[in-house]
Amino acid sequence: IGWAAVAGDAWATLPWQLFLITFLWTPPHFWALALYRCKDYAKAGIPMLPVVRGVVETKRQIILYTVALTACSLAPVVIGAASYVYGAVALGLGLRFLQLANRLWFAVEGDDKAAMRVFGYSIVYLFAVFSALGLDYLWQ
């Protein structure tokens, strides 16, 4: 929205890709936290994914969304809005996210540490990928 207001172009490709990165980042971020607090959500009757569909399905969805997020984060390189340096950083960050999601998949149900690692890293991931994109733009 800010991009459209400043640039006067609501259909520019890059801001939509930034939106999509944020959109795809949100589920694994919140579902990892939901796994961590699953019993609390169930007790309160809040229909979070691990309560409604179970822990295994939640872990599967975290992995699927993380794969989509990693691929989407490379789109700025494909459209020429970012360099291969950004692409390498984004790929590295995404692969680390996938590694943690994979560890969560194999973690014993109720392993709060694995869920919190995914949650904590997701915050770092989003900050780092957007910072890398911004720095890449400044260096071009």
Short mmCIF file of C-alpha atoms in Angstrom, two decimals:
data_model
loop_
_atom_site.label_atom_id
_atom_site.label_comp_id
_atom_site.label_asym_id
_atom_site.label_seq_id
_atom_site.Cartn_x
_atom_site.Cartn_y
_atom_site.Cartn_z
CA ILE A 1 0.00 0.00 0.00
CA GLY A 2 2.84 2.37 0.88
CA TRP A 3 4.59 1.55 -2.38
CA ALA A 4 1.46 2.30 -4.37
CA ALA A 5 0.93 5.57 -2.50
CA VAL A 6 4.49 6.78 -3.08
CA ALA A 7 5.09 5.40 -6.57
CA GLY A 8 1.56 5.80 -7.87
CA ASP A 9 1.64 2.26 -9.24
CA ALA A 10 -0.59 -0.29 -7.49
CA TRP A 11 0.35 -3.06 -9.93
CA ALA A 12 4.16 -3.01 -9.70
CA THR A 13 5.49 -6.54 -9.37
CA LEU A 14 8.00 -6.17 -6.53
CA PRO A 15 5.58 -4.90 -3.85
CA TRP A 16 3.26 -7.80 -4.59
CA GLN A 17 6.19 -10.18 -4.16
CA LEU A 18 7.02 -8.55 -0.82
CA PHE A 19 3.40 -9.04 0.19
CA LEU A 20 3.54 -12.68 -0.91
CA ILE A 21 6.73 -13.28 1.10
CA THR A 22 5.00 -11.89 4.20
CA PHE A 23 1.82 -13.83 3.42
CA LEU A 24 3.68 -17.16 3.08
CA TRP A 25 5.85 -16.44 6.12
CA THR A 26 2.88 -15.92 8.44
CA PRO A 27 1.56 -19.52 8.69
CA PRO A 28 4.81 -21.28 9.64
CA HIS A 29 5.57 -18.46 12.06
CA PHE A 30 2.25 -18.65 13.90
CA TRP A 31 1.79 -22.41 13.62
CA ALA A 32 5.14 -22.99 15.30
CA LEU A 33 3.93 -20.83 18.18
CA ALA A 34 0.60 -22.67 18.13
CA LEU A 35 2.46 -25.98 18.49
CA TYR A 36 4.30 -24.53 21.47
CA ARG A 37 1.03 -23.44 23.12
CA CYS A 38 -1.23 -26.18 21.73
CA LYS A 39 -2.60 -27.27 25.11
CA ASP A 40 -3.42 -23.69 26.07
CA TYR A 41 -5.28 -23.11 22.79
CA ALA A 42 -7.19 -26.36 23.23
CA LYS A 43 -8.13 -25.48 26.82
CA ALA A 44 -9.35 -22.04 25.74
CA GLY A 45 -11.29 -23.51 22.80
CA ILE A 46 -9.33 -21.50 20.22
CA PRO A 47 -9.35 -23.41 16.92
CA MET A 48 -5.69 -23.16 15.95
CA LEU A 49 -4.41 -25.68 13.38
CA PRO A 50 -2.74 -28.07 15.85
CA VAL A 51 -5.94 -28.20 17.90
CA VAL A 52 -8.25 -28.70 14.92
CA ARG A 53 -6.14 -30.84 12.58
CA GLY A 54 -3.42 -32.22 14.87
CA VAL A 55 0.30 -31.84 15.38
CA VAL A 56 1.38 -33.95 12.39
CA GLU A 57 -0.74 -31.94 9.94
CA THR A 58 0.54 -28.69 11.44
CA LYS A 59 4.15 -29.80 10.99
CA ARG A 60 3.40 -30.83 7.41
CA GLN A 61 1.85 -27.46 6.65
CA ILE A 62 4.85 -25.66 8.18
CA ILE A 63 7.16 -27.53 5.82
CA LEU A 64 4.95 -26.92 2.76
CA TYR A 65 4.63 -23.20 3.46
CA THR A 66 8.36 -22.91 4.15
CA VAL A 67 9.15 -24.51 0.78
CA ALA A 68 6.76 -22.07 -0.93
CA LEU A 69 8.23 -19.17 1.03
CA THR A 70 11.78 -20.08 0.06
CA ALA A 71 10.84 -20.29 -3.61
CA CYS A 72 8.90 -17.02 -3.46
CA SER A 73 11.79 -15.20 -1.81
CA LEU A 74 13.85 -15.88 -4.95
CA ALA A 75 11.31 -14.19 -7.24
CA PRO A 76 12.91 -10.71 -6.99
CA VAL A 77 16.01 -12.19 -8.67
CA VAL A 78 13.90 -13.77 -11.41
CA ILE A 79 12.22 -10.46 -12.30
CA GLY A 80 15.50 -8.56 -12.14
CA ALA A 81 14.63 -6.53 -9.03
CA ALA A 82 17.51 -8.04 -7.04
CA SER A 83 20.95 -9.45 -7.73
CA TYR A 84 22.24 -12.97 -7.36
CA VAL A 85 23.88 -11.88 -4.10
CA TYR A 86 20.43 -11.30 -2.63
CA GLY A 87 19.33 -14.60 -4.18
CA ALA A 88 22.16 -16.47 -2.46
CA VAL A 89 21.33 -14.86 0.88
CA ALA A 90 17.60 -15.56 0.48
CA LEU A 91 18.30 -19.16 -0.51
CA GLY A 92 20.59 -19.66 2.48
CA LEU A 93 18.03 -18.18 4.86
CA GLY A 94 15.28 -20.31 3.34
CA LEU A 95 17.34 -23.49 3.54
CA ARG A 96 18.01 -22.83 7.22
CA PHE A 97 14.27 -22.30 7.77
CA LEU A 98 13.62 -25.61 6.00
CA GLN A 99 16.26 -27.33 8.11
CA LEU A 100 14.56 -26.18 11.30
CA ALA A 101 11.12 -27.14 9.94
CA ASN A 102 12.52 -30.58 9.09
CA ARG A 103 13.90 -30.96 12.61
CA LEU A 104 10.48 -30.01 13.94
CA TRP A 105 8.92 -32.70 11.72
CA PHE A 106 11.11 -35.38 13.33
CA ALA A 107 10.82 -33.98 16.85
CA VAL A 108 8.83 -35.88 19.42
CA GLU A 109 5.30 -34.54 19.83
CA GLY A 110 5.31 -31.91 22.53
CA ASP A 111 8.96 -30.95 21.87
CA ASP A 112 8.58 -27.29 22.69
CA LYS A 113 12.22 -26.48 21.90
CA ALA A 114 11.91 -27.49 18.24
CA ALA A 115 8.74 -25.45 17.81
CA MET A 116 10.28 -22.41 19.48
CA ARG A 117 13.39 -22.69 17.30
CA VAL A 118 11.19 -22.47 14.20
CA PHE A 119 9.22 -19.58 15.70
CA GLY A 120 12.32 -17.67 16.79
CA TYR A 121 14.12 -18.20 13.50
CA SER A 122 11.06 -17.12 11.53
CA ILE A 123 11.38 -13.65 13.07
CA VAL A 124 15.07 -13.50 12.16
CA TYR A 125 14.29 -14.83 8.69
CA LEU A 126 11.79 -12.14 7.79
CA PHE A 127 14.02 -9.34 9.08
CA ALA A 128 17.08 -10.76 7.31
CA VAL A 129 15.43 -11.41 3.94
CA PHE A 130 13.92 -7.91 3.78
CA SER A 131 17.18 -6.36 5.00
CA ALA A 132 19.11 -8.27 2.36
CA LEU A 133 16.72 -7.04 -0.32
CA GLY A 134 17.06 -3.45 0.88
CA LEU A 135 20.86 -3.64 1.06
CA ASP A 136 20.98 -5.28 -2.34
CA TYR A 137 19.01 -2.36 -3.78
CA LEU A 138 21.41 0.16 -2.18
CA TRP A 139 24.47 -1.63 -3.58
CA GLN A 140 23.15 -1.86 -7.14
#
